[in-house]
mmCIF file of C-alpha atoms in Angstrom:
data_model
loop_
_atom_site.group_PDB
_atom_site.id
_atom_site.type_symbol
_atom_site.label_atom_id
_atom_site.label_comp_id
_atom_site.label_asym_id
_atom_site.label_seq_id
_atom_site.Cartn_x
_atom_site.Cartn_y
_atom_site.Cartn_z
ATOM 1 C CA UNK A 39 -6.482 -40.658 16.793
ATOM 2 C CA UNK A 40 -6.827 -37.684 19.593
ATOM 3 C CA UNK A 41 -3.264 -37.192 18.630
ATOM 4 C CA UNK A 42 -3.220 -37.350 14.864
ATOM 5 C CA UNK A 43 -5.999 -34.594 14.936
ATOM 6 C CA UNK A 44 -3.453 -32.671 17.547
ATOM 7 C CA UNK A 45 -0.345 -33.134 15.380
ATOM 8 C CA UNK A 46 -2.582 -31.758 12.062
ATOM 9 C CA UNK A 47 -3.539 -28.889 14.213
ATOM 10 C CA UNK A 48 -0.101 -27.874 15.051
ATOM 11 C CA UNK A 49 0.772 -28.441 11.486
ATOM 12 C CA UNK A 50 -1.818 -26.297 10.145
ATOM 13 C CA UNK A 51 -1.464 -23.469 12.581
ATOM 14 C CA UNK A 52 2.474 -23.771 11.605
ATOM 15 C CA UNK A 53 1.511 -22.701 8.468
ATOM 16 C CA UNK A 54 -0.360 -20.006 8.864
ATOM 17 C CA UNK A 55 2.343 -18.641 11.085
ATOM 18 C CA UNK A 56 5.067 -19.397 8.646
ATOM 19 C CA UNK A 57 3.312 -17.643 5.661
ATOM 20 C CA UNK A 58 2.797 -14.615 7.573
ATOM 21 C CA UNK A 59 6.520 -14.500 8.616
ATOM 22 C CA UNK A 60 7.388 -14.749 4.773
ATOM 23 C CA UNK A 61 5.279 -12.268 3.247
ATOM 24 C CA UNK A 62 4.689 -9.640 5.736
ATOM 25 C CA UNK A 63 7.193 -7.270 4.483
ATOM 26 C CA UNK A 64 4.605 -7.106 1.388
ATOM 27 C CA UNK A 65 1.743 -6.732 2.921
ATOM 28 C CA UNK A 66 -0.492 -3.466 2.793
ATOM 29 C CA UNK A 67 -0.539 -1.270 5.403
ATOM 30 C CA UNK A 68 -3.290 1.303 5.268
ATOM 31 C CA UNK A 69 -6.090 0.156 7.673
ATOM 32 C CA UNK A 70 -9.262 1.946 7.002
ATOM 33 C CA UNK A 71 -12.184 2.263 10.429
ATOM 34 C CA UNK A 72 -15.522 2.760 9.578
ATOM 35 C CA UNK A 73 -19.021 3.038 11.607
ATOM 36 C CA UNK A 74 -20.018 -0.526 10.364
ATOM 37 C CA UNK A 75 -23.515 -0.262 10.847
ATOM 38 C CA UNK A 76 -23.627 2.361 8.189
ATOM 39 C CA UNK A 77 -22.330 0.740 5.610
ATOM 40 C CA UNK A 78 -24.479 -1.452 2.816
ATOM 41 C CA UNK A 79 -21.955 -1.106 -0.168
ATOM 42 C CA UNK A 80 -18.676 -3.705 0.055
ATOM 43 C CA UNK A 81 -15.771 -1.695 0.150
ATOM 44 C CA UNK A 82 -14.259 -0.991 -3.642
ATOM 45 C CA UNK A 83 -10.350 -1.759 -3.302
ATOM 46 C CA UNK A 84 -9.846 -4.974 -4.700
ATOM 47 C CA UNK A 85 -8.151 -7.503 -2.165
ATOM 48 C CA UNK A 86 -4.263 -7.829 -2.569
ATOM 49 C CA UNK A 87 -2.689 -11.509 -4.085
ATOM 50 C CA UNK A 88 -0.207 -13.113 -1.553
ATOM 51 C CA UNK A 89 2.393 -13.345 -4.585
ATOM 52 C CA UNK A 90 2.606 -10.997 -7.305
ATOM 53 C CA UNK A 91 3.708 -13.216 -9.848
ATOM 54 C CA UNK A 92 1.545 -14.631 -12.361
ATOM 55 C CA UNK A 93 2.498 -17.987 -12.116
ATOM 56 C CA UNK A 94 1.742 -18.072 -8.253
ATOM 57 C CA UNK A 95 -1.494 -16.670 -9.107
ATOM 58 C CA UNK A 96 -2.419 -20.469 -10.582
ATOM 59 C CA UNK A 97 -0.804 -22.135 -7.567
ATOM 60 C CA UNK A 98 -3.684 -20.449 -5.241
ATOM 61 C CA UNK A 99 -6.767 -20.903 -6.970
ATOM 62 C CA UNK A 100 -9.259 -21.898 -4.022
ATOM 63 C CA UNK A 101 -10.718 -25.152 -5.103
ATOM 64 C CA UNK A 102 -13.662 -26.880 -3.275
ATOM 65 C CA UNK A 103 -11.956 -30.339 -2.252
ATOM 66 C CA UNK A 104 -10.374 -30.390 1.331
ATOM 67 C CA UNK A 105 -6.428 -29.578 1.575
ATOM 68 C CA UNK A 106 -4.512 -31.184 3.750
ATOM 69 C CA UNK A 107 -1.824 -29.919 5.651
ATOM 70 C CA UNK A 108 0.652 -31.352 3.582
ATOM 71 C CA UNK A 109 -1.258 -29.624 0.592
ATOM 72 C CA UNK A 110 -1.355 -26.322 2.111
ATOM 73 C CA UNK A 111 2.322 -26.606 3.022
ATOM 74 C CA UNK A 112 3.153 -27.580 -0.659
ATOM 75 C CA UNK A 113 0.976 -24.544 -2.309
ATOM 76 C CA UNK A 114 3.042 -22.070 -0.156
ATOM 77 C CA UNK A 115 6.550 -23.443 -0.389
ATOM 78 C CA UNK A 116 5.816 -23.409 -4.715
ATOM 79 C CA UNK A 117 4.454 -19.918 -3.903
ATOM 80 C CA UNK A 118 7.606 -18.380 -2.283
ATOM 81 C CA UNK A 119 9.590 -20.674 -4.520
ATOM 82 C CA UNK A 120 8.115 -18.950 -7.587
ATOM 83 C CA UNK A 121 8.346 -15.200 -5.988
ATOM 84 C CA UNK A 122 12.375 -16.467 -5.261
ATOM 85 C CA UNK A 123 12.772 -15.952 -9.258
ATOM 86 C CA UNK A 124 12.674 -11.913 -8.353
ATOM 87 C CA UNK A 125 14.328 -10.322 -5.640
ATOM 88 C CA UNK A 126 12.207 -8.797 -3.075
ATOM 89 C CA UNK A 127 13.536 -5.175 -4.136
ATOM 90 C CA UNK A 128 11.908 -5.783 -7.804
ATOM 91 C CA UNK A 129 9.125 -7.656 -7.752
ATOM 92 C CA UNK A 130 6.376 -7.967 -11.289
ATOM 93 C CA UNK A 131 3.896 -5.270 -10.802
ATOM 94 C CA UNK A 132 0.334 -6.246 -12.723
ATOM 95 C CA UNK A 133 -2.780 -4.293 -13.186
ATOM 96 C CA UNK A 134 -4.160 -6.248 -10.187
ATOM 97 C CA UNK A 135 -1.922 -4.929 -7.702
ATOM 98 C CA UNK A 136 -4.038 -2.416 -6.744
ATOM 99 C CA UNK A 137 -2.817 -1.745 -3.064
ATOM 100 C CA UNK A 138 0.387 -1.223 -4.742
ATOM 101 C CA UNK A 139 -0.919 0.867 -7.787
ATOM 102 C CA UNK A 140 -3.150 3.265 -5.639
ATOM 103 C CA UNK A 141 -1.730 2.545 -2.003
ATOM 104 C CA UNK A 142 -3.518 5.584 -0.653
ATOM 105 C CA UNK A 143 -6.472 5.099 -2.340
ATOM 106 C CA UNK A 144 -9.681 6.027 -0.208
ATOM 107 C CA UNK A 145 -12.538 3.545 0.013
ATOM 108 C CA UNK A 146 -15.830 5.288 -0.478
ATOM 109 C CA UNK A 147 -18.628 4.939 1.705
ATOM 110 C CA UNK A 148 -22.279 4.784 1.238
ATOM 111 C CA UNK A 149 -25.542 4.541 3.250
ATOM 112 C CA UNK A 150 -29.085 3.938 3.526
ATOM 113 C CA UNK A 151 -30.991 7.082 4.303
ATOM 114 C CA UNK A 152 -34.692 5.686 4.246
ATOM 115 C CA UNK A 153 -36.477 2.463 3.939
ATOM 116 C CA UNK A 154 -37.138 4.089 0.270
ATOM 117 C CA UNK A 155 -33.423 3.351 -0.937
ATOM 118 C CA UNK A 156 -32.456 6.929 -0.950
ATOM 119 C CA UNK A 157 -28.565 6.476 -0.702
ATOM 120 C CA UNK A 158 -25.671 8.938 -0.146
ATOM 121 C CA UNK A 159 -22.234 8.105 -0.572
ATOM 122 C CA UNK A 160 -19.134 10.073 1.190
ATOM 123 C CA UNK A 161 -15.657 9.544 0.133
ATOM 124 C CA UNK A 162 -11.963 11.445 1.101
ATOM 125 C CA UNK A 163 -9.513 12.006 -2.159
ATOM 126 C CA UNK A 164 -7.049 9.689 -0.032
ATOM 127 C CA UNK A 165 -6.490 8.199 2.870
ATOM 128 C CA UNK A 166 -3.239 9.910 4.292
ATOM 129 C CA UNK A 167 -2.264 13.626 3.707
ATOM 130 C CA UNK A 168 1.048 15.309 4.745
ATOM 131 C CA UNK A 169 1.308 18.856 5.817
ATOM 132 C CA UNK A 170 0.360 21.518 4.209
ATOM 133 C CA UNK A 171 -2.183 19.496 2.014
ATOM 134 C CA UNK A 172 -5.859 20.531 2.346
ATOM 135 C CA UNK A 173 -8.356 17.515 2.916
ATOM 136 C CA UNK A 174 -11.068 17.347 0.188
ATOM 137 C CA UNK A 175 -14.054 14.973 0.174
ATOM 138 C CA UNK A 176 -17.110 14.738 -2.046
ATOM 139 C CA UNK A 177 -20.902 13.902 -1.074
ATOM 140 C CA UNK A 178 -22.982 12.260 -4.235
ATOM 141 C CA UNK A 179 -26.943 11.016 -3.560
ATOM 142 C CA UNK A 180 -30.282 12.728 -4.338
ATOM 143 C CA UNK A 181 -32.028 14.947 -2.065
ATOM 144 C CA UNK A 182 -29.322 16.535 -0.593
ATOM 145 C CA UNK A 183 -30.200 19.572 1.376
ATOM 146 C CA UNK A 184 -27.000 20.976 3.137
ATOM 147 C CA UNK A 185 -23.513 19.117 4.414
ATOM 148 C CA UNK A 186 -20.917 20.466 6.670
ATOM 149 C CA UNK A 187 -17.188 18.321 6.879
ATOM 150 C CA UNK A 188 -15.519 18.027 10.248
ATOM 151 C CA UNK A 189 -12.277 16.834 11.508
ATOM 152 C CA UNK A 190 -12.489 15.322 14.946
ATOM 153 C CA UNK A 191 -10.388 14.872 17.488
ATOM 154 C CA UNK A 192 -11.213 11.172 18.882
ATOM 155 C CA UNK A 193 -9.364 11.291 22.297
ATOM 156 C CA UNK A 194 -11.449 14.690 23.060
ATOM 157 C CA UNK A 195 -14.219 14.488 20.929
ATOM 158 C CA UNK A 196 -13.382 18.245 19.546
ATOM 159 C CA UNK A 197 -14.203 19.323 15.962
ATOM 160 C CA UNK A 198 -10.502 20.826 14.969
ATOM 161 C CA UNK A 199 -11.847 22.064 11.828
ATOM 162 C CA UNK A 200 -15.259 22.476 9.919
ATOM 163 C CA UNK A 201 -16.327 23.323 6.225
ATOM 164 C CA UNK A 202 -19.225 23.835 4.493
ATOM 165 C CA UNK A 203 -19.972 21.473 1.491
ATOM 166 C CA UNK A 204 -20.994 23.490 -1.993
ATOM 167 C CA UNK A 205 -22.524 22.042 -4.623
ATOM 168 C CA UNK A 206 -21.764 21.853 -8.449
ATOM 169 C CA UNK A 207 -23.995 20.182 -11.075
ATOM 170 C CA UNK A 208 -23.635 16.573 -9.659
ATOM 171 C CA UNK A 209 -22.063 16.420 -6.839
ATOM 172 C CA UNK A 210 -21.425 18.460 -3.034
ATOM 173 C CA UNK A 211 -17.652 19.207 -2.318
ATOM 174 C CA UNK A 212 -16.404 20.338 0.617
ATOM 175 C CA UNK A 213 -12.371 21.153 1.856
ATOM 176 C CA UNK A 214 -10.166 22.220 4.623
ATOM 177 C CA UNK A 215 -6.739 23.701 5.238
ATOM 178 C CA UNK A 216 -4.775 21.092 6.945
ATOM 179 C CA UNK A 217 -2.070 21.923 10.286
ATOM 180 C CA UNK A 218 0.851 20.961 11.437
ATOM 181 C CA UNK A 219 0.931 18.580 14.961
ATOM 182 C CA UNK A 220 -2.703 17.353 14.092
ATOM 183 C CA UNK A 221 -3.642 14.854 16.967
ATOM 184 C CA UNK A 222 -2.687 11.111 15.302
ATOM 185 C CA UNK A 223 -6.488 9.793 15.975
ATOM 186 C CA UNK A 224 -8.935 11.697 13.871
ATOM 187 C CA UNK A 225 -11.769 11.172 12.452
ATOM 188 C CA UNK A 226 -13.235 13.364 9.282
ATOM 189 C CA UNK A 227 -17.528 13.236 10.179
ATOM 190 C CA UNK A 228 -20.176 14.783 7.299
ATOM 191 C CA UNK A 229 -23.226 15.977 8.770
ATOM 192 C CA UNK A 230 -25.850 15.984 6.301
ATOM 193 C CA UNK A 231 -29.680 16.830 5.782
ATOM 194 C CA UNK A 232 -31.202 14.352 3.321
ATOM 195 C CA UNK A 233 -34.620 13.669 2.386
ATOM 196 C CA UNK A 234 -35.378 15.655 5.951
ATOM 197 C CA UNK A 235 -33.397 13.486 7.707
ATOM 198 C CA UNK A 236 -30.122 14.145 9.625
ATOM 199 C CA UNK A 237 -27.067 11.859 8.988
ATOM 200 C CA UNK A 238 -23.992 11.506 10.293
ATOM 201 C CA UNK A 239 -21.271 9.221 8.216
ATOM 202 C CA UNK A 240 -17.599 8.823 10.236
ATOM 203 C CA UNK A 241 -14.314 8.552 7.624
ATOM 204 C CA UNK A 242 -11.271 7.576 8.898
ATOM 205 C CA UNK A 243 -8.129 9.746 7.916
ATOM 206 C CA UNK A 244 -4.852 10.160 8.971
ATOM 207 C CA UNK A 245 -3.171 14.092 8.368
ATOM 208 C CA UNK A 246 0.533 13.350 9.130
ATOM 209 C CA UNK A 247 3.763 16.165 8.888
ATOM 210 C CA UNK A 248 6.789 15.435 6.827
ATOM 211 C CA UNK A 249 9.613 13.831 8.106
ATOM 212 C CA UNK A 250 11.355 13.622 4.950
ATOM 213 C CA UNK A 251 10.627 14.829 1.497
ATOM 214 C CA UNK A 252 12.082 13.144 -2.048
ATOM 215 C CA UNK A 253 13.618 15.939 -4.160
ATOM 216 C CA UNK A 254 14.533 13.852 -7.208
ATOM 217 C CA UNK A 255 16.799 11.672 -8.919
ATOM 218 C CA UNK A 256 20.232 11.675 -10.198
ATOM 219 C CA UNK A 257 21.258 9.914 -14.007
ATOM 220 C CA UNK A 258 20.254 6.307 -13.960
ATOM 221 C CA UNK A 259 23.119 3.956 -14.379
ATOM 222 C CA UNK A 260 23.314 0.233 -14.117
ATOM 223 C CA UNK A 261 25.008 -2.370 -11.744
ATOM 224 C CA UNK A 262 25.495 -5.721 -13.043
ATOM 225 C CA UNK A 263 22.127 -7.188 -13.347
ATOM 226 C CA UNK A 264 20.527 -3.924 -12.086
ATOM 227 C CA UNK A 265 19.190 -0.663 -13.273
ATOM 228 C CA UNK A 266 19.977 1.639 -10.369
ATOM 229 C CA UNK A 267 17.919 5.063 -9.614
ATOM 230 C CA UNK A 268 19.854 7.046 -7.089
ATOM 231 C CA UNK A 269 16.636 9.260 -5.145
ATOM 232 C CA UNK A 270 17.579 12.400 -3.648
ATOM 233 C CA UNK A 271 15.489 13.197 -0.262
ATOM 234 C CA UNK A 272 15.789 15.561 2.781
ATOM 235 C CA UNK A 273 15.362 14.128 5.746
ATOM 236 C CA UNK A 274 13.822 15.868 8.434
ATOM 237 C CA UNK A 275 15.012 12.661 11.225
ATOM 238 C CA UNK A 276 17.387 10.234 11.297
ATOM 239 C CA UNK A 277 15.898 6.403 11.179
ATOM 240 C CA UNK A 278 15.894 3.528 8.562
ATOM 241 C CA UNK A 279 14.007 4.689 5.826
ATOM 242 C CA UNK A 280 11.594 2.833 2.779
ATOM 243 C CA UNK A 281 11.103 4.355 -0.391
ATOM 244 C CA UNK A 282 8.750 2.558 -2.648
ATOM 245 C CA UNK A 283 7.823 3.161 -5.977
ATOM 246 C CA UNK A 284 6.046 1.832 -9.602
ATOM 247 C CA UNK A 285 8.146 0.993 -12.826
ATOM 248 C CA UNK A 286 6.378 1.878 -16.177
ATOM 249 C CA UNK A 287 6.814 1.444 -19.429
ATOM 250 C CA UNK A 288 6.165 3.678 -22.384
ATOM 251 C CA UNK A 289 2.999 2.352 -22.868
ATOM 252 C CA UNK A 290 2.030 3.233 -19.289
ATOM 253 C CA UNK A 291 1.772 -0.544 -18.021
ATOM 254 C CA UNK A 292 3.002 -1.654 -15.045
ATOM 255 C CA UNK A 293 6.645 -3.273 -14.608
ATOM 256 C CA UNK A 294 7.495 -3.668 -11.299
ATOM 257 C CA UNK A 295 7.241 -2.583 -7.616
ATOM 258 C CA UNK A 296 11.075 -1.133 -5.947
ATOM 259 C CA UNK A 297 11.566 -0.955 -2.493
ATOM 260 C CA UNK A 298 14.622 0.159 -0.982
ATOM 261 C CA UNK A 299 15.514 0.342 3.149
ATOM 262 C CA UNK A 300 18.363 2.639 4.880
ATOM 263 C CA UNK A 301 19.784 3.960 7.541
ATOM 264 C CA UNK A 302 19.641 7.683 6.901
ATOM 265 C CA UNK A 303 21.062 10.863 8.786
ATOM 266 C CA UNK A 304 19.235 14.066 9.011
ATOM 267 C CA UNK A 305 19.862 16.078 6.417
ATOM 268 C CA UNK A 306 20.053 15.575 2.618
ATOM 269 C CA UNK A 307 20.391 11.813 1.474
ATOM 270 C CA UNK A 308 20.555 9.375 -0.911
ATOM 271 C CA UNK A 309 18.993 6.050 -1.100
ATOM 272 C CA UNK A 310 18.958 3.513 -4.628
ATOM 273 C CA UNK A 311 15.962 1.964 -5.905
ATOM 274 C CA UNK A 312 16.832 -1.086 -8.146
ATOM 275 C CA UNK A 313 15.026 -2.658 -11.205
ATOM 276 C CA UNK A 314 16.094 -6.450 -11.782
ATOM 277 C CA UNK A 315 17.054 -7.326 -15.450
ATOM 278 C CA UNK A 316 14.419 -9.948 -14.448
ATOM 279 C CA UNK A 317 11.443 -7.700 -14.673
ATOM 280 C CA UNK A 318 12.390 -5.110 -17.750
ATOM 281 C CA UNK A 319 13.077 -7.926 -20.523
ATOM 282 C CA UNK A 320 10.689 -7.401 -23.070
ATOM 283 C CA UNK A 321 9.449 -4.014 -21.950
ATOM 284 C CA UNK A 322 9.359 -1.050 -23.914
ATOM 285 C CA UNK A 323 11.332 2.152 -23.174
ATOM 286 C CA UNK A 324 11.390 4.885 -22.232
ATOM 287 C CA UNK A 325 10.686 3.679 -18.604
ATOM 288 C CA UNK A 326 9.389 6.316 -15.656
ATOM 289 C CA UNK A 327 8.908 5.636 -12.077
ATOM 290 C CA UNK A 328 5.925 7.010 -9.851
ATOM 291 C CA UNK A 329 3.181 6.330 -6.679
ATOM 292 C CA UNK A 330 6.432 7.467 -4.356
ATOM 293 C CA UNK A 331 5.904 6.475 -0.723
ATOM 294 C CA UNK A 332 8.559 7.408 1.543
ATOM 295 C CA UNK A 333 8.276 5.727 5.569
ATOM 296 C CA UNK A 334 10.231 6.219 8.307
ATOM 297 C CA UNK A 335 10.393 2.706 9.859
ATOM 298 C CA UNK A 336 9.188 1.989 13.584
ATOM 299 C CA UNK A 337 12.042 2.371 15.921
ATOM 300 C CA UNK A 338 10.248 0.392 18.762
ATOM 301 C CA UNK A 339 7.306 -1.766 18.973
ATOM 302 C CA UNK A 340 4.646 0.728 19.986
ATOM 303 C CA UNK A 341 5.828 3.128 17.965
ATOM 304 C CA UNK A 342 3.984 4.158 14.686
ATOM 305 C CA UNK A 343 5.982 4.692 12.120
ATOM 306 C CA UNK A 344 5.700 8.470 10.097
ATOM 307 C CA UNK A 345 5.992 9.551 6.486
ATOM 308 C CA UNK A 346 7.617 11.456 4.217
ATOM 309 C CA UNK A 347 6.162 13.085 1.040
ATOM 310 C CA UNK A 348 7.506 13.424 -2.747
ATOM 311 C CA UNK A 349 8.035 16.774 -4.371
ATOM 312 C CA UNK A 350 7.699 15.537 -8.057
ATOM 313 C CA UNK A 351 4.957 13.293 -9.202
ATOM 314 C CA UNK A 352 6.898 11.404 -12.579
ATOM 315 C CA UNK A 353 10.367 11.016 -12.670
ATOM 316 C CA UNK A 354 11.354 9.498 -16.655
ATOM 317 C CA UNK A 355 14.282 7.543 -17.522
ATOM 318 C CA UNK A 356 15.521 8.734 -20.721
ATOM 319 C CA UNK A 357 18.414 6.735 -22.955
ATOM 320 C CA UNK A 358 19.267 3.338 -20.590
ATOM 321 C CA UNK A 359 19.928 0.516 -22.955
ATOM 322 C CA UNK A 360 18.434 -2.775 -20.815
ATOM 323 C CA UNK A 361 21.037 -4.506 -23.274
ATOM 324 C CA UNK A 362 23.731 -3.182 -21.294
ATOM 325 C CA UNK A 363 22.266 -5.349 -17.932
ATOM 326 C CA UNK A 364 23.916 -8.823 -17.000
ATOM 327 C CA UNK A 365 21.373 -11.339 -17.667
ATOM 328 C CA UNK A 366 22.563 -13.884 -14.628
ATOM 329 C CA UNK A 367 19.348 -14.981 -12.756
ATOM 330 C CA UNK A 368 18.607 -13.495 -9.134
ATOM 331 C CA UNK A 369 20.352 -15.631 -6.768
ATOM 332 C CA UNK A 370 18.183 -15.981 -3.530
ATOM 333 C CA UNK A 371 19.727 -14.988 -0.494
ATOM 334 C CA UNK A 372 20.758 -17.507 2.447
ATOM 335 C CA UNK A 373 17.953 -16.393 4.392
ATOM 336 C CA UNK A 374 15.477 -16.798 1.732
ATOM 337 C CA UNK A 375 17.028 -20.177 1.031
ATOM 338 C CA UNK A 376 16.796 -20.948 4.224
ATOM 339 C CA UNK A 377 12.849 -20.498 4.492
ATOM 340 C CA UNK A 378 12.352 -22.070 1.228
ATOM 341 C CA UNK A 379 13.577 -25.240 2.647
ATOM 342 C CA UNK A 380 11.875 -25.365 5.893
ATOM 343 C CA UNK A 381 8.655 -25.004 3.952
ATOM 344 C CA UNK A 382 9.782 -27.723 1.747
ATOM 345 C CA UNK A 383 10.268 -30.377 4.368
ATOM 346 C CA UNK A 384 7.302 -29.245 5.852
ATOM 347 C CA UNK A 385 5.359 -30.105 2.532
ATOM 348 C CA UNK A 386 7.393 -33.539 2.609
ATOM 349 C CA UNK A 387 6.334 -34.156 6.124
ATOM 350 C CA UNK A 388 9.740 -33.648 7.495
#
């Protein structure tokens, strides 16, 4: 029996690891530090599916019987089977992304001032900035008497830069001018009087300079089963490069989320985002893309990885007939095959 439970274990833990190695390359990943004692609100951003399919969204419905391992191994090999009917360059894009639709989105803050329920609540208009953008943040509660914003430097402790928050009809704002070589680990801290008391409420930021930035895009054009958006970017460093972005349609709903990787050289480059046949059936033009995020990959564990920033906001696709795409089915690729299967015998018991 000892080794039964063992085996089921090792099974399990399998898994988890497995699942992990599958989907990582999806994953979100802004992390966002707070003082946790001073928090009594749940964080806002809505929690991120595994799959962004809609039929895998019905495969992992939590259900109150126990699963097995053989259970859990069967949910995620239909899961990955069922995200295999889009390539990983175009996947479905849904209202309930929301990591994807807003992935720089800023979690707002609040806290308890008194045992009276006098609350304030602090928030950042994003998470990241680039260089030269200025860092604005807004302080909402009653009884408000004064603010001041600081950014910190965490390994010294030293305020870089300080601002006084002024206050409009409903709310206190308060902004900075941001620099270039910022230290990486810095805190923004609002010092506040309220209700005669002195807070303090820690947001974590990160204020990051350009190592690439994406100019535009040439005429749309399609390839096979593909509609093809060459971007134009200046690159500041050579690396491998991602550039993500969000397919609309004319009714401004979601389509899909494109993400492209490449080796680029310094200097001005070009690197294709792809739409899959797969995904625009259905949809109506004209189509536009937006929510750019350009990354220069780590080049060795240890090493963060930096970003790059977008000089237009919209870019619309005018004129491309869908019709003219090749309607085979995505074909998975041997690797993805290859995973599919493993998970497979692993839900058979093999």
């Amino acid at each position: 029996m000892k080794k039964n439970k063992i085996l089921k274990r090792i099974v399990t833990m399998s898994i988890v690891v497995i699942s992990v190695w599958i989907f990582w390359p999806s994953m979100q990943q802004q992390q966002i530090t707070v003082n946790k004692s001073l928090i009594t609100t749940p964080l806002l951003a809505e929690k991120k599916q595994l799959v962004n399919t809609a039929q895998v969204n019905n495969l992992l419905e939590i259900t109150s019987k126990k699963i097995t391992s053989n259970d859990s191994a069967t949910l995620v090999a239909k899961a990955y089977a069922a995200e295999l009917s889009f390539p990983s360059y175009s996947q479905p894009l849904t209202h309930n992304d929301f990591d994807r639709l807003k992935p720089n989105h800023f979690n707002p803050q609040s806290i308890l001032v008194d045992d009276e329920g006098t609350q304030v609540t602090a928030a950042l208009s994003k998470y990241r900035y680039t260089y030269p953008e200025q860092v604005l943040a807004t302080l909402t509660g009653d009884n408000i008497d004064n603010a001041e914003l600081q950014l910190i430097d965490l390994s010294t402790g030293r305020t870089l830069l300080s601002s006084q928050f002024e206050q409009d009809e409903s709310n206190w704002y308060a902004q900075f001018e941001g620099q270039r070589d910022l230290p990486r680990q810095l805190q923004a801290t609002i010092k506040a009087r309220v209700n005669g008391k002195d807070i303090t409420i820690a947001l974590a930021l990160k204020y990051v300079d350009s190592v690439a930035t994406l100019e535009g895009f040439n005429s749309v054009f399609n390839q096979e089963a593909d509609m093809v958006m060459q971007a134009n970017l200046t690159t500041r460093k050579k690396g491998l490069y991602r550039v993500r972005a969000n397919l609309f349609d004319a009714n401004n709903q979601p389509i899909a989320h494109l993400v492209s990787k490449e080796k680029l050289n310094k200097g001005s480059s070009h690197i294709n985002l792809k739409a899959h046949q797969s995904v625009l059936h259905g949809k109506q033009a004209p189509f536009y893309l937006s929510t750019f995020s350009i990354e220069l990959m780590s080049p060795a564990p240890g090493k963060p990885k930096k970003y790059g920033n977008s000089a237009i906001k919209k870019y619309e696709i005018k004129g491309f007939e869908v019709s003219s795409l090749s309607d085979i089915p995505y074909q998975p690729s041997q690797q993805e095959q290859q995973r599919l299967r493993l998970l497979q015998n692993m839900a058979e018991g093999g």
